[in-house]
Amino acid sequence: MVLDAVHINTDAFLVCILHALSTENEEVMGLCIGKVDCEQVVHVMSVMILRRSDKRKDRVEISPEQLSAATTKAEHLSAQSGRTLRVIGWYHSHPHITVWPSHVGTLIQCHRELWKSCINIC
């Protein structure tokens, strides 16, 4: 799927920025919750910060339990807002390296796009 734009709610954006600035020694990661509208625009309404499980400073991963918790959060937000929301992507930081997606991040993103539309925000 080709997307035309990504719109990030101000509160969700601030959470991502503060999370990324919380450490300069290791990567951080979170999941994006929102929707894709009929005009191929992604709307990120909320994010969920993930705890690190990989001990390597330049790697992050999503555990099945954390993905399940994010899906549950999306369901609760859907019920509260009256809009159908889902986990639509992920964000992560690159402290002390380029802001462009790494070869590892690009490979992961390619795999995610095979099973569902998914965005990656670096």
PDB file of C-alpha atoms in Angstrom:
ATOM      1  CA  MET A   1       0.000   0.000   0.000  1.00  0.00           C
ATOM      2  CA  VAL A   2       1.309   3.448  -0.914  1.00  0.00           C
ATOM      3  CA  LEU A   3       0.543   6.087   1.684  1.00  0.00           C
ATOM      4  CA  ASP A   4       0.048   9.766   0.899  1.00  0.00           C
ATOM      5  CA  ALA A   5       0.839  11.154   4.358  1.00  0.00           C
ATOM      6  CA  VAL A   6       1.290  10.369   8.040  1.00  0.00           C
ATOM      7  CA  HIS A   7      -0.417  12.650  10.578  1.00  0.00           C
ATOM      8  CA  ILE A   8       0.681  12.246  14.186  1.00  0.00           C
ATOM      9  CA  ASN A   9      -1.463  13.545  17.043  1.00  0.00           C
ATOM     10  CA  THR A  10       0.450  16.174  19.058  1.00  0.00           C
ATOM     11  CA  ASP A  11       0.320  14.174  22.302  1.00  0.00           C
ATOM     12  CA  ALA A  12       1.538  11.012  20.548  1.00  0.00           C
ATOM     13  CA  PHE A  13       4.371  12.966  18.907  1.00  0.00           C
ATOM     14  CA  LEU A  14       5.470  14.433  22.242  1.00  0.00           C
ATOM     15  CA  VAL A  15       5.511  10.976  23.839  1.00  0.00           C
ATOM     16  CA  CYS A  16       7.754   9.706  21.004  1.00  0.00           C
ATOM     17  CA  ILE A  17      10.134  12.659  21.341  1.00  0.00           C
ATOM     18  CA  LEU A  18      10.351  12.442  25.137  1.00  0.00           C
ATOM     19  CA  HIS A  19      10.858   8.685  24.939  1.00  0.00           C
ATOM     20  CA  ALA A  20      13.679   9.117  22.408  1.00  0.00           C
ATOM     21  CA  LEU A  21      15.311  11.795  24.564  1.00  0.00           C
ATOM     22  CA  SER A  22      15.058   9.676  27.715  1.00  0.00           C
ATOM     23  CA  THR A  23      18.359   7.951  26.937  1.00  0.00           C
ATOM     24  CA  GLU A  24      21.243   8.542  24.592  1.00  0.00           C
ATOM     25  CA  ASN A  25      22.892   5.197  25.313  1.00  0.00           C
ATOM     26  CA  GLU A  26      20.467   2.764  23.701  1.00  0.00           C
ATOM     27  CA  GLU A  27      17.639   2.629  21.200  1.00  0.00           C
ATOM     28  CA  VAL A  28      14.054   2.989  22.371  1.00  0.00           C
ATOM     29  CA  MET A  29      10.923   1.685  20.684  1.00  0.00           C
ATOM     30  CA  GLY A  30       7.160   1.981  20.793  1.00  0.00           C
ATOM     31  CA  LEU A  31       4.073   1.043  18.830  1.00  0.00           C
ATOM     32  CA  CYS A  32       1.784   3.469  16.983  1.00  0.00           C
ATOM     33  CA  ILE A  33      -1.987   3.156  17.337  1.00  0.00           C
ATOM     34  CA  GLY A  34      -4.351   4.767  14.868  1.00  0.00           C
ATOM     35  CA  LYS A  35      -6.045   4.259  11.532  1.00  0.00           C
ATOM     36  CA  VAL A  36      -5.566   4.583   7.777  1.00  0.00           C
ATOM     37  CA  ASP A  37      -8.327   6.578   6.106  1.00  0.00           C
ATOM     38  CA  CYS A  38      -9.849   6.071   2.650  1.00  0.00           C
ATOM     39  CA  GLU A  39      -7.451   8.656   1.186  1.00  0.00           C
ATOM     40  CA  GLN A  40      -4.407   6.579   2.226  1.00  0.00           C
ATOM     41  CA  VAL A  41      -3.458   8.921   5.080  1.00  0.00           C
ATOM     42  CA  VAL A  42      -2.224   7.373   8.329  1.00  0.00           C
ATOM     43  CA  HIS A  43      -3.495   9.000  11.522  1.00  0.00           C
ATOM     44  CA  VAL A  44      -1.430   8.123  14.616  1.00  0.00           C
ATOM     45  CA  MET A  45      -3.685   8.832  17.600  1.00  0.00           C
ATOM     46  CA  SER A  46      -1.653   7.245  20.399  1.00  0.00           C
ATOM     47  CA  VAL A  47       1.587   5.397  21.058  1.00  0.00           C
ATOM     48  CA  MET A  48       2.608   2.704  23.486  1.00  0.00           C
ATOM     49  CA  ILE A  49       6.147   2.730  24.887  1.00  0.00           C
ATOM     50  CA  LEU A  50       7.778  -0.706  24.862  1.00  0.00           C
ATOM     51  CA  ARG A  51      10.282  -1.965  27.395  1.00  0.00           C
ATOM     52  CA  ARG A  52      13.579  -3.242  26.091  1.00  0.00           C
ATOM     53  CA  SER A  53      14.130  -6.987  25.982  1.00  0.00           C
ATOM     54  CA  ASP A  54      17.223  -7.080  23.756  1.00  0.00           C
ATOM     55  CA  LYS A  55      20.370  -6.306  25.735  1.00  0.00           C
ATOM     56  CA  ARG A  56      22.261  -4.967  22.716  1.00  0.00           C
ATOM     57  CA  LYS A  57      22.188  -1.143  22.803  1.00  0.00           C
ATOM     58  CA  ASP A  58      21.546  -0.857  19.071  1.00  0.00           C
ATOM     59  CA  ARG A  59      18.627  -3.296  18.891  1.00  0.00           C
ATOM     60  CA  VAL A  60      15.008  -3.280  20.009  1.00  0.00           C
ATOM     61  CA  GLU A  61      12.344  -5.921  19.617  1.00  0.00           C
ATOM     62  CA  ILE A  62       8.648  -6.429  20.215  1.00  0.00           C
ATOM     63  CA  SER A  63       7.655  -9.285  22.486  1.00  0.00           C
ATOM     64  CA  PRO A  64       4.377 -11.096  21.751  1.00  0.00           C
ATOM     65  CA  GLU A  65       3.085  -9.960  25.160  1.00  0.00           C
ATOM     66  CA  GLN A  66       3.759  -6.300  24.378  1.00  0.00           C
ATOM     67  CA  LEU A  67       2.119  -6.592  20.948  1.00  0.00           C
ATOM     68  CA  SER A  68      -0.920  -8.185  22.590  1.00  0.00           C
ATOM     69  CA  ALA A  69      -1.068  -5.374  25.178  1.00  0.00           C
ATOM     70  CA  ALA A  70      -0.907  -2.756  22.409  1.00  0.00           C
ATOM     71  CA  THR A  71      -3.727  -4.494  20.544  1.00  0.00           C
ATOM     72  CA  THR A  72      -5.799  -4.458  23.734  1.00  0.00           C
ATOM     73  CA  LYS A  73      -5.011  -0.751  24.200  1.00  0.00           C
ATOM     74  CA  ALA A  74      -6.141  -0.080  20.612  1.00  0.00           C
ATOM     75  CA  GLU A  75      -9.419  -1.916  21.312  1.00  0.00           C
ATOM     76  CA  HIS A  76     -10.012   0.184  24.458  1.00  0.00           C
ATOM     77  CA  LEU A  77      -9.241   3.410  22.595  1.00  0.00           C
ATOM     78  CA  SER A  78     -11.634   2.314  19.837  1.00  0.00           C
ATOM     79  CA  ALA A  79     -14.411   1.780  22.364  1.00  0.00           C
ATOM     80  CA  GLN A  80     -13.746   5.173  23.988  1.00  0.00           C
ATOM     81  CA  SER A  81     -13.483   7.160  20.756  1.00  0.00           C
ATOM     82  CA  GLY A  82     -16.055   5.377  18.615  1.00  0.00           C
ATOM     83  CA  ARG A  83     -13.430   4.982  15.854  1.00  0.00           C
ATOM     84  CA  THR A  84     -11.835   1.745  14.736  1.00  0.00           C
ATOM     85  CA  LEU A  85      -8.186   1.953  15.785  1.00  0.00           C
ATOM     86  CA  ARG A  86      -5.423  -0.642  15.535  1.00  0.00           C
ATOM     87  CA  VAL A  87      -1.683  -1.020  15.863  1.00  0.00           C
ATOM     88  CA  ILE A  88      -0.502   0.580  12.628  1.00  0.00           C
ATOM     89  CA  GLY A  89       3.233   0.871  13.057  1.00  0.00           C
ATOM     90  CA  TRP A  90       6.242   1.387  15.251  1.00  0.00           C
ATOM     91  CA  TYR A  91       8.794   4.043  16.108  1.00  0.00           C
ATOM     92  CA  HIS A  92      12.324   3.770  17.385  1.00  0.00           C
ATOM     93  CA  SER A  93      15.353   5.942  17.976  1.00  0.00           C
ATOM     94  CA  HIS A  94      18.877   5.900  16.568  1.00  0.00           C
ATOM     95  CA  PRO A  95      21.087   7.563  19.181  1.00  0.00           C
ATOM     96  CA  HIS A  96      24.518   8.516  17.846  1.00  0.00           C
ATOM     97  CA  ILE A  97      23.911   7.225  14.316  1.00  0.00           C
ATOM     98  CA  THR A  98      22.125   8.438  11.212  1.00  0.00           C
ATOM     99  CA  VAL A  99      18.430   9.274  11.354  1.00  0.00           C
ATOM    100  CA  TRP A 100      17.840   7.228   8.211  1.00  0.00           C
ATOM    101  CA  PRO A 101      16.497   3.696   8.650  1.00  0.00           C
ATOM    102  CA  SER A 102      19.239   1.151   9.260  1.00  0.00           C
ATOM    103  CA  HIS A 103      19.589  -2.034   7.219  1.00  0.00           C
ATOM    104  CA  VAL A 104      18.103  -3.962  10.174  1.00  0.00           C
ATOM    105  CA  GLY A 105      15.148  -1.554  10.487  1.00  0.00           C
ATOM    106  CA  THR A 106      14.538  -1.671   6.745  1.00  0.00           C
ATOM    107  CA  LEU A 107      14.524  -5.475   6.732  1.00  0.00           C
ATOM    108  CA  ILE A 108      12.091  -5.578   9.669  1.00  0.00           C
ATOM    109  CA  GLN A 109       9.830  -3.043   7.959  1.00  0.00           C
ATOM    110  CA  CYS A 110       9.774  -5.087   4.749  1.00  0.00           C
ATOM    111  CA  HIS A 111       8.661  -8.157   6.705  1.00  0.00           C
ATOM    112  CA  ARG A 112       5.947  -6.165   8.534  1.00  0.00           C
ATOM    113  CA  GLU A 113       4.544  -4.813   5.275  1.00  0.00           C
ATOM    114  CA  LEU A 114       4.075  -8.325   3.936  1.00  0.00           C
ATOM    115  CA  TRP A 115       1.392  -9.164   6.514  1.00  0.00           C
ATOM    116  CA  LYS A 116      -0.270  -5.799   7.105  1.00  0.00           C
ATOM    117  CA  SER A 117       0.122  -2.147   6.250  1.00  0.00           C
ATOM    118  CA  CYS A 118       2.613  -0.851   8.792  1.00  0.00           C
ATOM    119  CA  ILE A 119       4.607   2.361   9.162  1.00  0.00           C
ATOM    120  CA  ASN A 120       8.065   2.880  10.644  1.00  0.00           C
ATOM    121  CA  ILE A 121       9.023   6.239  12.163  1.00  0.00           C
ATOM    122  CA  CYS A 122      12.729   6.746  12.888  1.00  0.00           C
TER     123      CYS A 122
END
